[in-house]
Amino acid sequence: MQNPAGHAVGGQDQRAWTGGRGPPGTGADGGAGARQDLAGGGGSHSGGGHRGRRPAGADRRRADAGHAHAAPRSAAARRPLPAVDGPADRPLVILDPGHGGHDPGAVAQGGAAREKDLTLALARTVRARILAGGRARVALTRDTDRYLSLRERIEIGRALGARLFVSLHADAAPAGDAAHGATIYTLSETASDAEAAALARSENRADIVRGIDLGAARDDVASILIDLAQRETRADALAFARLLHREAEASVPFRPDHLRTASLMVLKAPDMPSVLLEAGYITNATDLAFIGAPDGQRRIADAIARAIDAHFARKAARR
């Protein structure tokens, strides 16, 4: 597909990827160990162990935390990479709308809204805002209502060589819990609190239930290598998370503990700074009215785009 003048669609969108490998000739497979171990342990958020109103089976989207090796995928599982939009010389940002397909994510009371729909609408709004600024390229892990495993989401970003990965979600609380406000998650093997740990356990189960075994626990050598690779990546992710809160706090309601850590698999790529934004609680009427409205989504998108601009400006200034 051709882009409007001034924007280029990345050629990589025509290539296919399989499991732990990127497109041929890109080096995206990272060698025998790197790609196999990238999935290790964390969870992908989306949602939280504190999600309250979730249909049976929705936990299928989660993969087991603490594991690193994925079973090989068959040739039938090959998918084309998503289109990349934006100026060809700009860094690439991956937007990851959580859930999709058979997995609705969190569901509002009475079925008034589903997380998978809110996250896709928000991702499209963020994409438009990024492209309007012209300072980054952007791709969505999904641009339709389809299911992607946590590993597939990570592999899309790595195969395309993303410089930043932003996973978008809407949280849920148990009945009677008045929790509200946005939260930004970054990766840590040690959760910041019990609620964050519960989120990781819940979010990380999906792939195993779907028969995608993320494998046996990492051996000591693989664990050490991944940890070394992740140190700089984690520092970049935390710096971006702080920028995102700075840019959003004036227009987006946040929880008091707005920066949190958890072992979320979707944040586990050792070479791709990744954050997960819970835009608000779908189980809170005020939050739902905000994140479900065009004006609320625009405010969130504007803040994300400003944070992205500031993030890459900082990195450019250090060169």
PDB file of C-alpha atoms in Angstrom:
ATOM      1  CA  MET A   1       0.000   0.000   0.000  1.00  0.00           C
ATOM      2  CA  GLN A   2       1.277   3.432  -0.857  1.00  0.00           C
ATOM      3  CA  ASN A   3       1.391   6.042   1.839  1.00  0.00           C
ATOM      4  CA  PRO A   4       0.488   9.716   1.577  1.00  0.00           C
ATOM      5  CA  ALA A   5       3.255  11.935   0.266  1.00  0.00           C
ATOM      6  CA  GLY A   6       6.153  12.145   2.641  1.00  0.00           C
ATOM      7  CA  HIS A   7       5.533   8.765   4.220  1.00  0.00           C
ATOM      8  CA  ALA A   8       6.985   5.426   3.246  1.00  0.00           C
ATOM      9  CA  VAL A   9       5.598   2.009   3.946  1.00  0.00           C
ATOM     10  CA  GLY A  10       8.400  -0.213   5.200  1.00  0.00           C
ATOM     11  CA  GLY A  11       9.295  -2.967   2.791  1.00  0.00           C
ATOM     12  CA  GLN A  12       9.395  -5.408   5.683  1.00  0.00           C
ATOM     13  CA  ASP A  13       5.632  -5.557   5.769  1.00  0.00           C
ATOM     14  CA  GLN A  14       5.778  -7.873   2.761  1.00  0.00           C
ATOM     15  CA  ARG A  15       7.925 -10.432   4.556  1.00  0.00           C
ATOM     16  CA  ALA A  16       6.728 -13.286   6.673  1.00  0.00           C
ATOM     17  CA  TRP A  17       7.974 -14.262  10.094  1.00  0.00           C
ATOM     18  CA  THR A  18       7.734 -17.508  12.009  1.00  0.00           C
ATOM     19  CA  GLY A  19       7.842 -17.893  15.752  1.00  0.00           C
ATOM     20  CA  GLY A  20      11.243 -16.819  17.002  1.00  0.00           C
ATOM     21  CA  ARG A  21      12.641 -15.669  13.688  1.00  0.00           C
ATOM     22  CA  GLY A  22      12.618 -12.411  11.860  1.00  0.00           C
ATOM     23  CA  PRO A  23      12.585 -11.953   8.098  1.00  0.00           C
ATOM     24  CA  PRO A  24      15.433 -13.605   6.203  1.00  0.00           C
ATOM     25  CA  GLY A  25      18.450 -11.428   5.774  1.00  0.00           C
ATOM     26  CA  THR A  26      17.554  -8.994   8.555  1.00  0.00           C
ATOM     27  CA  GLY A  27      19.480 -10.650  11.322  1.00  0.00           C
ATOM     28  CA  ALA A  28      16.244 -10.574  13.250  1.00  0.00           C
ATOM     29  CA  ASP A  29      16.671 -14.099  14.457  1.00  0.00           C
ATOM     30  CA  GLY A  30      19.563 -12.809  16.550  1.00  0.00           C
ATOM     31  CA  GLY A  31      21.453 -16.070  16.516  1.00  0.00           C
ATOM     32  CA  ALA A  32      20.533 -19.411  17.929  1.00  0.00           C
ATOM     33  CA  GLY A  33      20.069 -18.316  21.502  1.00  0.00           C
ATOM     34  CA  ALA A  34      18.849 -14.757  21.417  1.00  0.00           C
ATOM     35  CA  ARG A  35      15.529 -15.300  19.701  1.00  0.00           C
ATOM     36  CA  GLN A  36      14.720 -18.482  21.520  1.00  0.00           C
ATOM     37  CA  ASP A  37      15.194 -16.823  24.884  1.00  0.00           C
ATOM     38  CA  LEU A  38      13.491 -13.513  24.317  1.00  0.00           C
ATOM     39  CA  ALA A  39      10.134 -14.701  25.541  1.00  0.00           C
ATOM     40  CA  GLY A  40      11.486 -15.700  28.872  1.00  0.00           C
ATOM     41  CA  GLY A  41       9.356 -15.076  31.674  1.00  0.00           C
ATOM     42  CA  GLY A  42       7.216 -12.207  31.791  1.00  0.00           C
ATOM     43  CA  GLY A  43       3.760 -11.562  30.994  1.00  0.00           C
ATOM     44  CA  SER A  44       2.119  -9.386  28.709  1.00  0.00           C
ATOM     45  CA  HIS A  45      -0.175  -7.236  30.138  1.00  0.00           C
ATOM     46  CA  SER A  46      -2.982  -6.745  29.419  1.00  0.00           C
ATOM     47  CA  GLY A  47      -5.200  -6.806  32.111  1.00  0.00           C
ATOM     48  CA  GLY A  48      -4.420  -7.760  35.502  1.00  0.00           C
ATOM     49  CA  GLY A  49      -4.643 -10.441  37.928  1.00  0.00           C
ATOM     50  CA  HIS A  50      -7.039  -8.007  39.461  1.00  0.00           C
ATOM     51  CA  ARG A  51      -9.348  -8.158  36.483  1.00  0.00           C
ATOM     52  CA  GLY A  52     -12.810  -8.783  37.740  1.00  0.00           C
ATOM     53  CA  ARG A  53     -15.350  -9.285  34.962  1.00  0.00           C
ATOM     54  CA  ARG A  54     -13.598 -11.535  32.493  1.00  0.00           C
ATOM     55  CA  PRO A  55     -15.369 -14.256  30.543  1.00  0.00           C
ATOM     56  CA  ALA A  56     -14.238 -17.816  31.051  1.00  0.00           C
ATOM     57  CA  GLY A  57     -11.284 -18.587  28.844  1.00  0.00           C
ATOM     58  CA  ALA A  58     -10.031 -15.025  28.646  1.00  0.00           C
ATOM     59  CA  ASP A  59      -6.942 -16.068  30.550  1.00  0.00           C
ATOM     60  CA  ARG A  60      -5.847 -17.873  27.395  1.00  0.00           C
ATOM     61  CA  ARG A  61      -3.952 -14.788  26.371  1.00  0.00           C
ATOM     62  CA  ARG A  62      -1.359 -15.163  29.090  1.00  0.00           C
ATOM     63  CA  ALA A  63       1.893 -17.100  29.030  1.00  0.00           C
ATOM     64  CA  ASP A  64       3.704 -18.582  31.968  1.00  0.00           C
ATOM     65  CA  ALA A  65       6.129 -16.140  33.631  1.00  0.00           C
ATOM     66  CA  GLY A  66       9.674 -17.304  34.133  1.00  0.00           C
ATOM     67  CA  HIS A  67       9.970 -19.359  30.965  1.00  0.00           C
ATOM     68  CA  ALA A  68      12.098 -18.717  27.976  1.00  0.00           C
ATOM     69  CA  HIS A  69      11.963 -21.231  25.177  1.00  0.00           C
ATOM     70  CA  ALA A  70       9.137 -21.397  22.697  1.00  0.00           C
ATOM     71  CA  ALA A  71       8.153 -24.460  20.780  1.00  0.00           C
ATOM     72  CA  PRO A  72       8.995 -24.161  17.079  1.00  0.00           C
ATOM     73  CA  ARG A  73       6.147 -22.869  14.958  1.00  0.00           C
ATOM     74  CA  SER A  74       5.090 -24.659  11.792  1.00  0.00           C
ATOM     75  CA  ALA A  75       5.277 -23.131   8.337  1.00  0.00           C
ATOM     76  CA  ALA A  76       1.492 -22.863   8.461  1.00  0.00           C
ATOM     77  CA  ALA A  77       1.878 -20.347  11.267  1.00  0.00           C
ATOM     78  CA  ARG A  78       3.783 -17.887   9.084  1.00  0.00           C
ATOM     79  CA  ARG A  79       2.237 -14.436   8.924  1.00  0.00           C
ATOM     80  CA  PRO A  80       3.166 -11.320   6.961  1.00  0.00           C
ATOM     81  CA  LEU A  81       4.666  -8.537   9.010  1.00  0.00           C
ATOM     82  CA  PRO A  82       2.406  -5.534   9.510  1.00  0.00           C
ATOM     83  CA  ALA A  83       2.777  -2.403   7.408  1.00  0.00           C
ATOM     84  CA  VAL A  84       5.155   0.265   8.671  1.00  0.00           C
ATOM     85  CA  ASP A  85       4.015   3.854   8.133  1.00  0.00           C
ATOM     86  CA  GLY A  86       6.027   7.056   8.381  1.00  0.00           C
ATOM     87  CA  PRO A  87       9.252   8.623   7.096  1.00  0.00           C
ATOM     88  CA  ALA A  88      11.772   5.906   6.273  1.00  0.00           C
ATOM     89  CA  ASP A  89      14.612   7.566   8.195  1.00  0.00           C
ATOM     90  CA  ARG A  90      12.732   7.741  11.492  1.00  0.00           C
ATOM     91  CA  PRO A  91      12.913   5.294  14.417  1.00  0.00           C
ATOM     92  CA  LEU A  92      10.166   2.693  14.545  1.00  0.00           C
ATOM     93  CA  VAL A  93       7.576   2.480  17.314  1.00  0.00           C
ATOM     94  CA  ILE A  94       5.359  -0.585  17.683  1.00  0.00           C
ATOM     95  CA  LEU A  95       1.889  -0.051  19.136  1.00  0.00           C
ATOM     96  CA  ASP A  96       0.421  -3.228  20.573  1.00  0.00           C
ATOM     97  CA  PRO A  97      -3.357  -3.145  21.124  1.00  0.00           C
ATOM     98  CA  GLY A  98      -3.979  -5.832  23.714  1.00  0.00           C
ATOM     99  CA  HIS A  99      -6.163  -8.900  23.210  1.00  0.00           C
ATOM    100  CA  GLY A 100      -8.267  -9.507  20.092  1.00  0.00           C
ATOM    101  CA  GLY A 101     -10.132 -12.286  18.351  1.00  0.00           C
ATOM    102  CA  HIS A 102     -11.482 -14.885  20.769  1.00  0.00           C
ATOM    103  CA  ASP A 103      -9.870 -12.985  23.658  1.00  0.00           C
ATOM    104  CA  PRO A 104     -11.926  -9.895  24.543  1.00  0.00           C
ATOM    105  CA  GLY A 105      -9.779  -8.892  27.485  1.00  0.00           C
ATOM    106  CA  ALA A 106     -11.597  -7.118  30.283  1.00  0.00           C
ATOM    107  CA  VAL A 107     -15.319  -6.594  29.801  1.00  0.00           C
ATOM    108  CA  ALA A 108     -17.325  -3.732  31.287  1.00  0.00           C
ATOM    109  CA  GLN A 109     -20.377  -4.417  33.397  1.00  0.00           C
ATOM    110  CA  GLY A 110     -23.253  -5.562  31.241  1.00  0.00           C
ATOM    111  CA  GLY A 111     -20.917  -6.006  28.269  1.00  0.00           C
ATOM    112  CA  ALA A 112     -20.992  -2.264  27.544  1.00  0.00           C
ATOM    113  CA  ALA A 113     -17.393  -2.313  26.303  1.00  0.00           C
ATOM    114  CA  ARG A 114     -14.612  -4.801  25.629  1.00  0.00           C
ATOM    115  CA  GLU A 115     -10.944  -4.169  26.181  1.00  0.00           C
ATOM    116  CA  LYS A 116      -9.945  -5.513  22.778  1.00  0.00           C
ATOM    117  CA  ASP A 117     -12.093  -2.886  21.031  1.00  0.00           C
ATOM    118  CA  LEU A 118     -10.935   0.012  23.198  1.00  0.00           C
ATOM    119  CA  THR A 119      -7.263  -0.836  22.753  1.00  0.00           C
ATOM    120  CA  LEU A 120      -7.529  -1.101  18.968  1.00  0.00           C
ATOM    121  CA  ALA A 121      -9.348   2.228  18.719  1.00  0.00           C
ATOM    122  CA  LEU A 122      -6.744   3.838  20.961  1.00  0.00           C
ATOM    123  CA  ALA A 123      -3.840   2.359  18.969  1.00  0.00           C
ATOM    124  CA  ARG A 124      -5.257   3.767  15.740  1.00  0.00           C
ATOM    125  CA  THR A 125      -5.619   7.196  17.359  1.00  0.00           C
ATOM    126  CA  VAL A 126      -2.038   7.073  18.635  1.00  0.00           C
ATOM    127  CA  ARG A 127      -0.790   6.014  15.196  1.00  0.00           C
ATOM    128  CA  ALA A 128      -2.506   8.979  13.542  1.00  0.00           C
ATOM    129  CA  ARG A 129      -0.998  11.347  16.081  1.00  0.00           C
ATOM    130  CA  ILE A 130       2.520   9.943  15.624  1.00  0.00           C
ATOM    131  CA  LEU A 131       2.283  10.152  11.836  1.00  0.00           C
ATOM    132  CA  ALA A 132       1.018  13.726  12.035  1.00  0.00           C
ATOM    133  CA  GLY A 133       4.155  14.645  13.966  1.00  0.00           C
ATOM    134  CA  GLY A 134       6.447  12.962  11.443  1.00  0.00           C
ATOM    135  CA  ARG A 135       9.159  12.115  13.971  1.00  0.00           C
ATOM    136  CA  ALA A 136       8.727   8.346  14.062  1.00  0.00           C
ATOM    137  CA  ARG A 137       7.557   5.420  11.999  1.00  0.00           C
ATOM    138  CA  VAL A 138       4.786   3.293  13.435  1.00  0.00           C
ATOM    139  CA  ALA A 139       3.283  -0.168  13.057  1.00  0.00           C
ATOM    140  CA  LEU A 140       0.479  -1.937  14.903  1.00  0.00           C
ATOM    141  CA  THR A 141       0.831  -5.556  15.984  1.00  0.00           C
ATOM    142  CA  ARG A 142      -2.798  -5.946  14.957  1.00  0.00           C
ATOM    143  CA  ASP A 143      -5.047  -3.603  12.992  1.00  0.00           C
ATOM    144  CA  THR A 144      -8.057  -5.930  12.997  1.00  0.00           C
ATOM    145  CA  ASP A 145      -9.938  -8.002  15.548  1.00  0.00           C
ATOM    146  CA  ARG A 146      -7.594 -10.993  15.622  1.00  0.00           C
ATOM    147  CA  TYR A 147      -5.780 -12.983  18.259  1.00  0.00           C
ATOM    148  CA  LEU A 148      -2.002 -12.807  18.645  1.00  0.00           C
ATOM    149  CA  SER A 149      -0.012 -14.748  21.196  1.00  0.00           C
ATOM    150  CA  LEU A 150       2.275 -12.818  23.500  1.00  0.00           C
ATOM    151  CA  ARG A 151       5.315 -14.229  21.758  1.00  0.00           C
ATOM    152  CA  GLU A 152       3.983 -13.198  18.352  1.00  0.00           C
ATOM    153  CA  ARG A 153       3.581  -9.616  19.562  1.00  0.00           C
ATOM    154  CA  ILE A 154       7.178  -9.483  20.735  1.00  0.00           C
ATOM    155  CA  GLU A 155       8.474 -11.123  17.568  1.00  0.00           C
ATOM    156  CA  ILE A 156       6.715  -8.603  15.333  1.00  0.00           C
ATOM    157  CA  GLY A 157       8.537  -5.777  17.066  1.00  0.00           C
ATOM    158  CA  ARG A 158      11.893  -7.515  16.993  1.00  0.00           C
ATOM    159  CA  ALA A 159      11.577  -8.663  13.381  1.00  0.00           C
ATOM    160  CA  LEU A 160      10.849  -5.088  12.304  1.00  0.00           C
ATOM    161  CA  GLY A 161      13.693  -3.671  14.385  1.00  0.00           C
ATOM    162  CA  ALA A 162      11.496  -1.516  16.625  1.00  0.00           C
ATOM    163  CA  ARG A 163      13.184   1.049  18.836  1.00  0.00           C
ATOM    164  CA  LEU A 164      10.230   1.233  21.221  1.00  0.00           C
ATOM    165  CA  PHE A 165       7.268  -1.039  22.021  1.00  0.00           C
ATOM    166  CA  VAL A 166       4.105   0.325  23.659  1.00  0.00           C
ATOM    167  CA  SER A 167       1.443  -2.188  24.690  1.00  0.00           C
ATOM    168  CA  LEU A 168      -2.007  -0.670  25.228  1.00  0.00           C
ATOM    169  CA  HIS A 169      -4.576  -2.055  27.635  1.00  0.00           C
ATOM    170  CA  ALA A 170      -7.524  -1.239  29.875  1.00  0.00           C
ATOM    171  CA  ASP A 171      -7.597  -2.669  33.369  1.00  0.00           C
ATOM    172  CA  ALA A 172     -10.377  -4.273  35.404  1.00  0.00           C
ATOM    173  CA  ALA A 173     -11.023  -4.582  39.116  1.00  0.00           C
ATOM    174  CA  PRO A 174     -13.041  -7.138  41.087  1.00  0.00           C
ATOM    175  CA  ALA A 175     -16.642  -6.365  41.939  1.00  0.00           C
ATOM    176  CA  GLY A 176     -16.825  -3.786  44.688  1.00  0.00           C
ATOM    177  CA  ASP A 177     -13.316  -2.476  44.039  1.00  0.00           C
ATOM    178  CA  ALA A 178     -13.389   1.223  43.125  1.00  0.00           C
ATOM    179  CA  ALA A 179      -9.910   1.238  41.567  1.00  0.00           C
ATOM    180  CA  HIS A 180      -9.470   3.858  38.874  1.00  0.00           C
ATOM    181  CA  GLY A 181      -6.783   5.671  36.922  1.00  0.00           C
ATOM    182  CA  ALA A 182      -4.034   4.809  34.462  1.00  0.00           C
ATOM    183  CA  THR A 183      -0.907   2.806  35.257  1.00  0.00           C
ATOM    184  CA  ILE A 184       2.383   2.398  33.380  1.00  0.00           C
ATOM    185  CA  TYR A 185       4.221  -0.903  33.740  1.00  0.00           C
ATOM    186  CA  THR A 186       7.856  -1.688  33.062  1.00  0.00           C
ATOM    187  CA  LEU A 187       9.626  -5.011  33.386  1.00  0.00           C
ATOM    188  CA  SER A 188      10.980  -6.437  36.596  1.00  0.00           C
ATOM    189  CA  GLU A 189      11.387 -10.011  37.707  1.00  0.00           C
ATOM    190  CA  THR A 190      10.247  -8.780  41.121  1.00  0.00           C
ATOM    191  CA  ALA A 191       6.799  -7.210  41.058  1.00  0.00           C
ATOM    192  CA  SER A 192       6.373  -3.838  42.741  1.00  0.00           C
ATOM    193  CA  ASP A 193       3.472  -5.172  44.806  1.00  0.00           C
ATOM    194  CA  ALA A 194       1.102  -8.094  45.162  1.00  0.00           C
ATOM    195  CA  GLU A 195      -1.385  -6.634  42.697  1.00  0.00           C
ATOM    196  CA  ALA A 196       1.285  -6.280  40.013  1.00  0.00           C
ATOM    197  CA  ALA A 197       2.392  -9.863  40.649  1.00  0.00           C
ATOM    198  CA  ALA A 198      -1.186 -11.054  40.257  1.00  0.00           C
ATOM    199  CA  LEU A 199      -1.450  -9.140  36.990  1.00  0.00           C
ATOM    200  CA  ALA A 200       1.640 -10.893  35.642  1.00  0.00           C
ATOM    201  CA  ARG A 201       0.328 -14.327  36.634  1.00  0.00           C
ATOM    202  CA  SER A 202      -3.005 -13.625  34.989  1.00  0.00           C
ATOM    203  CA  GLU A 203      -1.653 -11.998  31.850  1.00  0.00           C
ATOM    204  CA  ASN A 204       0.998 -14.604  31.228  1.00  0.00           C
ATOM    205  CA  ARG A 205      -1.210 -17.693  31.088  1.00  0.00           C
ATOM    206  CA  ALA A 206      -2.855 -17.319  27.682  1.00  0.00           C
ATOM    207  CA  ASP A 207      -0.286 -18.935  25.444  1.00  0.00           C
ATOM    208  CA  ILE A 208       0.078 -22.071  27.528  1.00  0.00           C
ATOM    209  CA  VAL A 209      -3.651 -22.668  27.570  1.00  0.00           C
ATOM    210  CA  ARG A 210      -3.648 -22.309  23.798  1.00  0.00           C
ATOM    211  CA  GLY A 211      -1.002 -25.001  23.585  1.00  0.00           C
ATOM    212  CA  ILE A 212       1.926 -22.683  22.857  1.00  0.00           C
ATOM    213  CA  ASP A 213       4.432 -23.911  25.400  1.00  0.00           C
ATOM    214  CA  LEU A 214       6.823 -21.144  26.313  1.00  0.00           C
ATOM    215  CA  GLY A 215       8.973 -23.825  27.631  1.00  0.00           C
ATOM    216  CA  ALA A 216      11.146 -25.084  30.371  1.00  0.00           C
ATOM    217  CA  ALA A 217      12.798 -22.677  32.743  1.00  0.00           C
ATOM    218  CA  ARG A 218      15.853 -20.914  31.397  1.00  0.00           C
ATOM    219  CA  ASP A 219      19.190 -22.422  32.211  1.00  0.00           C
ATOM    220  CA  ASP A 220      21.711 -20.343  34.173  1.00  0.00           C
ATOM    221  CA  VAL A 221      23.785 -19.284  31.178  1.00  0.00           C
ATOM    222  CA  ALA A 222      20.810 -18.141  29.138  1.00  0.00           C
ATOM    223  CA  SER A 223      19.439 -16.290  32.137  1.00  0.00           C
ATOM    224  CA  ILE A 224      22.689 -14.388  32.658  1.00  0.00           C
ATOM    225  CA  LEU A 225      22.994 -13.436  28.986  1.00  0.00           C
ATOM    226  CA  ILE A 226      19.427 -12.207  28.843  1.00  0.00           C
ATOM    227  CA  ASP A 227      19.878 -10.220  32.043  1.00  0.00           C
ATOM    228  CA  LEU A 228      22.928  -8.444  30.643  1.00  0.00           C
ATOM    229  CA  ALA A 229      21.132  -7.607  27.415  1.00  0.00           C
ATOM    230  CA  GLN A 230      18.091  -6.371  29.273  1.00  0.00           C
ATOM    231  CA  ARG A 231      19.818  -3.931  31.627  1.00  0.00           C
ATOM    232  CA  GLU A 232      20.138  -1.105  29.121  1.00  0.00           C
ATOM    233  CA  THR A 233      16.779  -1.952  27.603  1.00  0.00           C
ATOM    234  CA  ARG A 234      15.086  -1.772  30.993  1.00  0.00           C
ATOM    235  CA  ALA A 235      16.721   1.560  31.747  1.00  0.00           C
ATOM    236  CA  ASP A 236      15.428   2.968  28.447  1.00  0.00           C
ATOM    237  CA  ALA A 237      11.956   1.597  29.144  1.00  0.00           C
ATOM    238  CA  LEU A 238      11.842   3.154  32.601  1.00  0.00           C
ATOM    239  CA  ALA A 239      13.028   6.494  31.221  1.00  0.00           C
ATOM    240  CA  PHE A 240      10.246   6.399  28.638  1.00  0.00           C
ATOM    241  CA  ALA A 241       7.666   5.428  31.267  1.00  0.00           C
ATOM    242  CA  ARG A 242       8.613   8.498  33.286  1.00  0.00           C
ATOM    243  CA  LEU A 243       8.385  10.679  30.197  1.00  0.00           C
ATOM    244  CA  LEU A 244       4.972   9.256  29.417  1.00  0.00           C
ATOM    245  CA  HIS A 245       3.675  10.077  32.876  1.00  0.00           C
ATOM    246  CA  ARG A 246       5.169  13.561  32.688  1.00  0.00           C
ATOM    247  CA  GLU A 247       3.451  14.255  29.389  1.00  0.00           C
ATOM    248  CA  ALA A 248       0.131  12.687  30.390  1.00  0.00           C
ATOM    249  CA  GLU A 249      -0.430  13.656  34.013  1.00  0.00           C
ATOM    250  CA  ALA A 250      -2.087  16.999  33.218  1.00  0.00           C
ATOM    251  CA  SER A 251      -4.745  15.437  30.990  1.00  0.00           C
ATOM    252  CA  VAL A 252      -5.002  11.747  31.917  1.00  0.00           C
ATOM    253  CA  PRO A 253      -6.143  10.526  35.370  1.00  0.00           C
ATOM    254  CA  PHE A 254      -3.536   8.247  36.977  1.00  0.00           C
ATOM    255  CA  ARG A 255      -3.460   5.949  39.966  1.00  0.00           C
ATOM    256  CA  PRO A 256      -1.370   7.276  42.874  1.00  0.00           C
ATOM    257  CA  ASP A 257       1.119   4.443  42.236  1.00  0.00           C
ATOM    258  CA  HIS A 258       1.249   5.196  38.533  1.00  0.00           C
ATOM    259  CA  LEU A 259       4.652   3.619  37.773  1.00  0.00           C
ATOM    260  CA  ARG A 260       4.733  -0.068  38.574  1.00  0.00           C
ATOM    261  CA  THR A 261       6.805  -3.125  37.696  1.00  0.00           C
ATOM    262  CA  ALA A 262       5.842  -6.704  36.931  1.00  0.00           C
ATOM    263  CA  SER A 263       7.230  -9.738  35.130  1.00  0.00           C
ATOM    264  CA  LEU A 264       5.060  -9.263  32.052  1.00  0.00           C
ATOM    265  CA  MET A 265       6.104 -11.336  29.077  1.00  0.00           C
ATOM    266  CA  VAL A 266       5.168  -8.772  26.461  1.00  0.00           C
ATOM    267  CA  LEU A 267       7.848  -6.511  27.978  1.00  0.00           C
ATOM    268  CA  LYS A 268      10.562  -9.179  27.887  1.00  0.00           C
ATOM    269  CA  ALA A 269      12.414  -8.502  24.621  1.00  0.00           C
ATOM    270  CA  PRO A 270      16.032  -7.959  25.708  1.00  0.00           C
ATOM    271  CA  ASP A 271      16.797  -5.449  22.943  1.00  0.00           C
ATOM    272  CA  MET A 272      13.527  -3.499  22.568  1.00  0.00           C
ATOM    273  CA  PRO A 273      12.507  -1.009  25.289  1.00  0.00           C
ATOM    274  CA  SER A 274       8.916  -1.855  26.161  1.00  0.00           C
ATOM    275  CA  VAL A 275       6.206  -0.411  28.368  1.00  0.00           C
ATOM    276  CA  LEU A 276       2.621  -1.358  29.026  1.00  0.00           C
ATOM    277  CA  LEU A 277      -0.006   1.321  29.558  1.00  0.00           C
ATOM    278  CA  GLU A 278      -3.208   0.488  31.398  1.00  0.00           C
ATOM    279  CA  ALA A 279      -5.215   3.491  30.205  1.00  0.00           C
ATOM    280  CA  GLY A 280      -7.774   3.151  32.998  1.00  0.00           C
ATOM    281  CA  TYR A 281     -10.246   0.727  34.539  1.00  0.00           C
ATOM    282  CA  ILE A 282     -12.979  -0.563  32.289  1.00  0.00           C
ATOM    283  CA  THR A 283     -14.872  -1.477  35.472  1.00  0.00           C
ATOM    284  CA  ASN A 284     -14.925   2.151  36.637  1.00  0.00           C
ATOM    285  CA  ALA A 285     -17.677   4.242  35.023  1.00  0.00           C
ATOM    286  CA  THR A 286     -15.615   7.446  35.012  1.00  0.00           C
ATOM    287  CA  ASP A 287     -12.548   5.764  33.533  1.00  0.00           C
ATOM    288  CA  LEU A 288     -14.631   3.955  30.924  1.00  0.00           C
ATOM    289  CA  ALA A 289     -16.304   7.194  29.859  1.00  0.00           C
ATOM    290  CA  PHE A 290     -12.852   8.751  29.436  1.00  0.00           C
ATOM    291  CA  ILE A 291     -11.004   5.991  27.584  1.00  0.00           C
ATOM    292  CA  GLY A 292     -14.042   5.121  25.473  1.00  0.00           C
ATOM    293  CA  ALA A 293     -14.630   8.670  24.224  1.00  0.00           C
ATOM    294  CA  PRO A 294     -12.823  10.218  21.235  1.00  0.00           C
ATOM    295  CA  ASP A 295     -11.657  13.153  23.363  1.00  0.00           C
ATOM    296  CA  GLY A 296     -10.201  10.870  26.024  1.00  0.00           C
ATOM    297  CA  GLN A 297      -8.430   8.755  23.429  1.00  0.00           C
ATOM    298  CA  ARG A 298      -7.067  11.895  21.792  1.00  0.00           C
ATOM    299  CA  ARG A 299      -5.644  13.096  25.114  1.00  0.00           C
ATOM    300  CA  ILE A 300      -3.974   9.769  25.743  1.00  0.00           C
ATOM    301  CA  ALA A 301      -2.651   9.648  22.171  1.00  0.00           C
ATOM    302  CA  ASP A 302      -1.276  13.187  22.356  1.00  0.00           C
ATOM    303  CA  ALA A 303       0.589  12.343  25.558  1.00  0.00           C
ATOM    304  CA  ILE A 304       2.054   9.148  24.106  1.00  0.00           C
ATOM    305  CA  ALA A 305       3.184  10.971  20.963  1.00  0.00           C
ATOM    306  CA  ARG A 306       4.814  13.776  22.972  1.00  0.00           C
ATOM    307  CA  ALA A 307       6.615  11.239  25.136  1.00  0.00           C
ATOM    308  CA  ILE A 308       7.860   9.403  22.044  1.00  0.00           C
ATOM    309  CA  ASP A 309       9.166  12.639  20.551  1.00  0.00           C
ATOM    310  CA  ALA A 310      10.963  13.512  23.789  1.00  0.00           C
ATOM    311  CA  HIS A 311      12.378   9.998  24.138  1.00  0.00           C
ATOM    312  CA  PHE A 312      14.003   9.951  20.719  1.00  0.00           C
ATOM    313  CA  ALA A 313      15.133  13.575  21.021  1.00  0.00           C
ATOM    314  CA  ARG A 314      17.006  12.652  24.199  1.00  0.00           C
ATOM    315  CA  LYS A 315      18.655   9.681  22.561  1.00  0.00           C
ATOM    316  CA  ALA A 316      19.674  11.750  19.535  1.00  0.00           C
ATOM    317  CA  ALA A 317      21.196  14.405  21.787  1.00  0.00           C
ATOM    318  CA  ARG A 318      23.419  11.804  23.459  1.00  0.00           C
ATOM    319  CA  ARG A 319      24.993  10.673  20.209  1.00  0.00           C
TER     320      ARG A 319
END
